[in-house]
Structures are given as C-alpha cells and as structure tokens.
Short mmCIF file of C-alpha atoms and ligand atoms in Angstrom, two decimals:
data_model
loop_
_atom_site.label_atom_id
_atom_site.label_comp_id
_atom_site.label_asym_id
_atom_site.label_seq_id
_atom_site.Cartn_x
_atom_site.Cartn_y
_atom_site.Cartn_z
CA UNK K 7 -12.68 15.66 13.56
CA UNK K 8 -10.58 14.98 10.47
CA UNK K 9 -10.75 16.69 7.08
CA UNK K 10 -9.25 13.89 4.97
CA UNK K 11 -8.43 10.21 4.88
CA UNK K 12 -5.34 8.94 3.06
CA UNK K 13 -5.60 5.34 1.90
CA UNK K 14 -2.82 2.92 1.18
CA UNK K 15 -3.66 0.99 -2.00
CA UNK K 16 -2.26 -2.58 -2.03
CA UNK K 17 -3.99 -4.61 0.67
CA UNK K 18 -6.33 -1.79 1.75
CA UNK K 19 -8.43 -0.75 -1.26
CA UNK K 20 -7.62 -3.86 -3.31
CA UNK K 21 -6.18 -7.35 -2.87
CA UNK K 22 -3.20 -6.49 -5.09
CA UNK K 23 -0.99 -7.50 -2.14
CA UNK K 24 -1.82 -11.08 -3.23
CA UNK K 25 -0.58 -10.29 -6.76
CA UNK K 26 2.66 -8.84 -5.38
CA UNK K 27 3.03 -12.05 -3.39
CA UNK K 28 2.46 -14.29 -6.45
CA UNK K 29 4.93 -12.31 -8.58
CA UNK K 30 7.66 -12.22 -5.90
CA UNK K 31 7.14 -15.91 -5.14
CA UNK K 32 7.69 -16.95 -8.77
CA UNK K 33 10.88 -14.87 -8.92
CA UNK K 34 12.14 -16.15 -5.54
CA UNK K 35 11.41 -19.75 -6.58
CA UNK K 36 13.64 -19.27 -9.64
CA UNK K 37 16.41 -17.92 -7.42
CA UNK K 38 16.02 -20.95 -5.13
CA UNK K 39 14.93 -18.76 -2.21
CA UNK K 40 12.16 -20.04 0.04
CA UNK K 41 9.47 -17.38 0.10
CA UNK K 42 6.40 -17.51 2.30
CA UNK K 43 3.68 -15.19 3.58
CA UNK K 44 5.71 -14.29 6.66
CA UNK K 45 8.50 -12.87 4.49
CA UNK K 46 5.90 -11.33 2.20
CA UNK K 47 4.38 -9.40 5.11
CA UNK K 48 7.74 -7.65 5.58
CA UNK K 49 7.45 -6.30 2.01
CA UNK K 50 4.16 -4.46 2.61
CA UNK K 51 4.61 -0.75 1.97
CA UNK K 52 8.28 -1.24 1.08
CA UNK K 53 9.61 -0.15 -2.35
CA UNK K 54 10.37 -2.68 -5.11
CA UNK K 55 14.17 -2.56 -4.71
CA UNK K 56 14.01 -2.55 -0.90
CA UNK K 57 11.67 -5.58 -1.15
CA UNK K 58 14.24 -7.41 -3.28
CA UNK K 59 16.96 -6.63 -0.72
CA UNK K 60 14.80 -8.17 2.03
CA UNK K 61 14.22 -11.32 -0.09
CA UNK K 62 17.92 -11.67 -0.95
CA UNK K 63 18.92 -11.17 2.68
CA UNK K 64 16.34 -13.76 3.73
CA UNK K 65 17.81 -16.21 1.19
CA UNK K 66 21.42 -15.36 2.11
CA UNK K 67 22.12 -14.40 -1.52
CA UNK K 68 24.10 -11.51 -3.01
CA UNK K 69 23.61 -10.20 -6.55
CA UNK K 70 25.32 -7.46 -8.55
CA UNK K 71 23.35 -4.28 -9.10
CA UNK K 72 22.76 -5.27 -12.76
CA UNK K 73 21.37 -8.64 -11.64
CA UNK K 74 19.16 -6.93 -9.06
CA UNK K 75 17.77 -4.57 -11.70
CA UNK K 76 17.01 -7.57 -13.94
CA UNK K 77 15.27 -9.52 -11.16
CA UNK K 78 13.21 -6.48 -10.11
CA UNK K 79 12.20 -5.87 -13.74
CA UNK K 80 11.17 -9.53 -14.10
CA UNK K 81 9.04 -9.30 -10.97
CA UNK K 82 7.41 -6.10 -12.20
CA UNK K 83 6.65 -7.59 -15.64
CA UNK K 84 4.88 -10.52 -13.98
CA UNK K 85 3.10 -8.23 -11.54
CA UNK K 86 1.86 -5.96 -14.34
CA UNK K 87 0.62 -8.97 -16.31
CA UNK K 88 -1.42 -9.92 -13.23
CA UNK K 89 -2.68 -6.32 -12.90
CA UNK K 90 -4.14 -6.61 -16.40
CA UNK K 91 -6.68 -9.09 -14.97
CA UNK K 92 -8.09 -6.33 -12.68
CA UNK K 93 -11.39 -4.68 -13.53
CA UNK K 94 -13.93 -2.47 -11.70
CA UNK K 95 -15.35 -5.73 -10.31
CA UNK K 96 -12.09 -6.33 -8.46
CA UNK K 97 -13.09 -3.59 -6.00
CA UNK K 98 -15.23 -4.93 -3.16
CA UNK K 99 -18.66 -3.21 -2.95
CA UNK K 100 -17.85 -2.37 0.68
CA UNK K 101 -14.84 -0.34 -0.49
CA UNK K 102 -16.82 1.73 -3.01
CA UNK K 103 -19.70 2.23 -0.57
CA UNK K 104 -17.37 3.32 2.24
CA UNK K 105 -15.51 5.78 0.02
CA UNK K 106 -18.80 7.26 -1.20
CA UNK K 107 -20.16 7.54 2.35
CA UNK K 108 -17.00 9.25 3.62
CA UNK K 109 -17.12 11.68 0.72
CA UNK K 110 -20.79 12.39 1.41
CA UNK K 111 -19.80 13.35 4.97
CA UNK K 112 -17.46 15.98 3.55
CA UNK K 113 -14.11 14.24 3.92
CA UNK K 114 -11.44 14.59 1.22
CA UNK K 115 -9.98 11.26 0.08
CA UNK K 116 -6.48 10.53 -1.20
CA UNK K 117 -4.26 7.58 -2.08
CA UNK K 118 -0.82 7.23 -0.47
CA UNK K 119 1.04 4.27 -1.96
CA UNK K 120 4.71 3.44 -2.53
CA UNK K 121 3.76 1.67 -5.75
CA UNK K 122 4.84 3.00 -9.13
CA UNK K 123 1.94 1.00 -10.57
CA UNK K 124 -0.69 3.00 -8.66
CA UNK K 125 -2.08 4.90 -11.65
CA UNK K 126 -2.36 1.72 -13.73
CA UNK K 127 -4.29 0.04 -10.90
CA UNK K 128 -6.61 3.01 -10.44
CA UNK K 129 -7.29 3.06 -14.19
CA UNK K 130 -7.93 -0.70 -14.42
CA UNK K 131 -10.42 -0.57 -11.55
CA UNK K 132 -12.07 2.81 -12.27
CA UNK K 133 -11.16 3.91 -8.75
CA UNK K 134 -9.30 7.06 -9.77
CA UNK K 135 -12.40 9.24 -9.78
CA UNK K 136 -13.03 8.49 -6.06
CA UNK K 137 -9.97 10.46 -4.96
CA UNK K 138 -9.11 14.15 -4.63
CA UNK K 139 -5.35 13.44 -4.77
CA UNK K 140 -2.94 10.61 -5.51
CA UNK K 141 0.56 10.40 -4.04
CA UNK K 142 2.54 7.35 -5.15
CA UNK K 143 5.92 5.79 -5.88
CA UNK K 144 6.43 8.16 -8.80
CA UNK K 145 6.50 11.32 -6.66
CA UNK K 146 8.66 10.21 -3.73
CA UNK K 147 12.33 9.50 -3.15
CA UNK K 148 11.94 7.62 0.15
CA UNK K 149 9.37 4.87 0.66
CA UNK K 150 7.55 3.90 3.87
CA UNK K 151 8.41 3.90 6.81
CA UNK K 152 9.46 7.39 5.72
CA UNK K 153 6.35 9.63 5.85
CA UNK K 154 7.11 11.35 2.50
CA UNK K 155 4.30 9.71 0.50
CA UNK K 156 1.66 10.77 3.05
CA UNK K 157 3.13 14.25 3.59
CA UNK K 158 2.93 14.77 -0.18
CA UNK K 159 -0.67 13.51 -0.25
CA UNK K 160 -1.62 15.96 2.52
CA UNK K 161 0.19 18.77 0.67
CA UNK K 162 -1.67 17.90 -2.56
CA UNK K 163 -4.90 18.33 -0.57
CA UNK K 164 -3.63 21.54 1.02
CA UNK K 165 -4.04 20.09 4.53
CA UNK K 166 -1.86 19.58 7.61
CA UNK K 167 -1.09 16.00 8.71
CA UNK K 168 -2.99 16.65 11.95
CA UNK K 169 -6.16 17.07 9.85
CA UNK K 170 -5.70 13.68 8.14
CA UNK K 171 -6.00 10.00 9.02
CA UNK K 172 -4.07 7.23 7.25
CA UNK K 173 -5.45 3.73 6.64
CA UNK K 174 -2.72 1.10 6.30
CA UNK K 175 -2.19 -2.67 6.18
CA UNK K 176 1.60 -2.36 6.51
CA UNK K 177 3.63 -2.05 9.68
CA UNK K 178 5.97 0.23 7.68
CA UNK K 179 2.93 2.28 6.66
CA UNK K 180 1.72 2.76 10.25
CA UNK K 181 5.25 3.80 11.22
CA UNK K 182 5.22 6.27 8.30
CA UNK K 183 1.85 7.70 9.35
CA UNK K 184 2.97 8.08 12.97
CA UNK K 185 6.26 9.70 11.92
CA UNK K 186 4.35 12.22 9.80
CA UNK K 187 1.94 13.23 12.56
CA UNK K 188 -1.17 11.54 11.09
CA UNK K 189 -3.82 9.53 12.95
CA UNK K 190 -2.84 5.96 12.00
CA UNK K 191 -5.51 3.31 11.40
CA UNK K 192 -4.37 -0.31 11.01
CA UNK K 193 -6.28 -2.87 8.95
CA UNK K 194 -5.44 -6.37 7.70
CA UNK K 195 -1.87 -7.33 8.55
CA UNK K 196 -1.54 -4.10 10.61
CA UNK K 197 -4.87 -4.56 12.44
CA UNK K 198 -3.09 -5.88 15.51
CA UNK K 199 -0.01 -3.65 15.28
CA UNK K 200 0.25 -2.00 18.69
CA UNK K 201 1.64 1.26 17.26
CA UNK K 202 -1.53 1.88 15.22
CA UNK K 203 -3.63 4.63 16.88
CA UNK K 204 -6.84 2.82 15.86
CA UNK K 205 -7.48 -0.71 14.59
CA UNK K 206 -10.23 -1.86 12.26
CA UNK K 207 -11.05 -5.24 10.74
CA UNK K 208 -13.00 -3.98 7.78
CA UNK K 209 -13.07 -0.69 5.85
CA UNK K 210 -16.70 0.13 6.65
CA UNK K 211 -15.72 0.40 10.34
CA UNK K 212 -14.27 3.80 9.40
CA UNK K 213 -17.83 5.11 9.27
CA UNK K 214 -18.27 4.54 13.00
CA UNK K 215 -14.80 5.60 14.10
CA UNK K 216 -15.40 8.43 16.58
CA UNK K 217 -12.01 10.13 16.08
CA UNK K 218 -12.83 10.87 12.43
CA UNK K 219 -16.10 12.76 12.89
C1 G6P N 319 3.32 -1.03 -2.14
C2 G6P N 319 3.27 -2.50 -1.75
C3 G6P N 319 4.66 -3.08 -1.73
C4 G6P N 319 5.37 -2.80 -3.04
C5 G6P N 319 5.46 -1.30 -3.28
C6 G6P N 319 6.12 -0.96 -4.61
O1 G6P N 319 3.79 -0.29 -1.08
O2 G6P N 319 2.69 -2.66 -0.49
O3 G6P N 319 4.56 -4.46 -1.50
O4 G6P N 319 6.69 -3.36 -3.03
O5 G6P N 319 4.14 -0.78 -3.29
O6 G6P N 319 5.29 -1.41 -5.64
P1 G6P N 319 5.63 -1.40 -7.18
O7 G6P N 319 4.31 -1.67 -7.84
O8 G6P N 319 6.16 -0.01 -7.50
O9 G6P N 319 6.64 -2.45 -7.42
MG1 MG N 320 -0.47 -1.98 1.63
#
C-alpha cells in the first residue's frame, strides 16, 4: 500500500517529450549533427546542459562553455515557444481521469521533473491544481539518475520514499527512483526497462496495480 505517487512530467503526463525532440532537432540540424529518436531517448530525464553534452558527444563536436550556453538558450527559446501552444486540451482525458481516481482513493500526488519549465507547463495545461507538491529543475542541483528530485518531492509531501511510487518514461528516471528507494513504474520508453519494478503501457493501468493499494 502506497501513500503517494510521484509523476515525471515530460512523456508521462504530457507529450512534451515530442516538443523537446523538435527543439533539440532544429538546434542539432544547425550544428550539422545527425539527431534521431534513438539519441533523443538518451535525453529523457536528463538536464538541459547534460542533454547538450550527450548531443555534442554523439556528433563528435566540442564547443566552448559560452557557445554551449548560447546553444542551450536557443534550444530553450524554441522549446518555450512550442510550450505556448499547450492548453488544457493537451492533457489526455485518461490522464485527468486517472489522477482524479487516484486522489479519490486517498493517494497524494506530486510531480518530479528535471525540467525548469515545469511550472510554465502546469500553468498552460491547468494541471497544477491536481498535485499536492511539485519538485522540479528549479529546486535540485543534480538531475536524474540522481534521486534528488524525487527525494525532495517525497519530503515536500512529508513522506518516506518507501511510501511512494514513481512513474517514469526515462531509463534515468527509473534509475533515480530505484536509487532513492521508491517503487519504480516504467511507462512509454521505460515500459520495457528491466530495472523498473513494475511496467505499464498506459497511465490508467495504475488503478489496477496491486502494489499501490
Ligand atoms: C525533463 C526531460 C528532459 C529535459 C529536462 C530539462 O527531464 O525529460 O528531456 O532535458 O527535463 O528540461 P528543461 O525544460 O529544463 O530544459
Ligand atoms: Mg520524462
């Protein structure tokens, strides 16, 4: 029986992982680096600057720290322009219904995301009110696979990691959840990750997951 569920944001509650992909792809194209979904999957859950390092390493390119800052800022500007197209309709009905049903069963809900754009996304989509706590890229110094973002979310709720489950689409996120002592639930790109304690194909499957209730 768990007391709370901590949700990753990009790729779990919303398809913003696709917007990250589009923004990184346009920047990588300009740098002449081939960027595809396989490389993109390695960026899930990883901070903005660490993502850029992975892309540069993939392209065999080195940049000065000033150049890296400029490229990361360009990516974020494009990403935020895409985020402006989000609205409450961008949230799948299944997501809202599942969150409401979990809440009705007495579970606390929180967001645990490495993104510094989390609060903008929650505001654009009217999702903020569904959560009892939000831990994001603005309150951590180490991004996933470090467990910090989830440990902070649990602390905001006043709960121990053992009382919480984490839902993640990132391999780095499952590693973070496991390292922090949470029950890890893989979905999407992490649905077939063998280190995930549980695997689901769709968010509503949480409602019939025995280990939660
Ligand atoms: C999430 C996404 C990553 C992204 C990171 C930082 O963890 O899965 O792909 O790089 O947030 O996002 P930000 O919006 O701060 O650039
Ligand atoms: Mg994610």
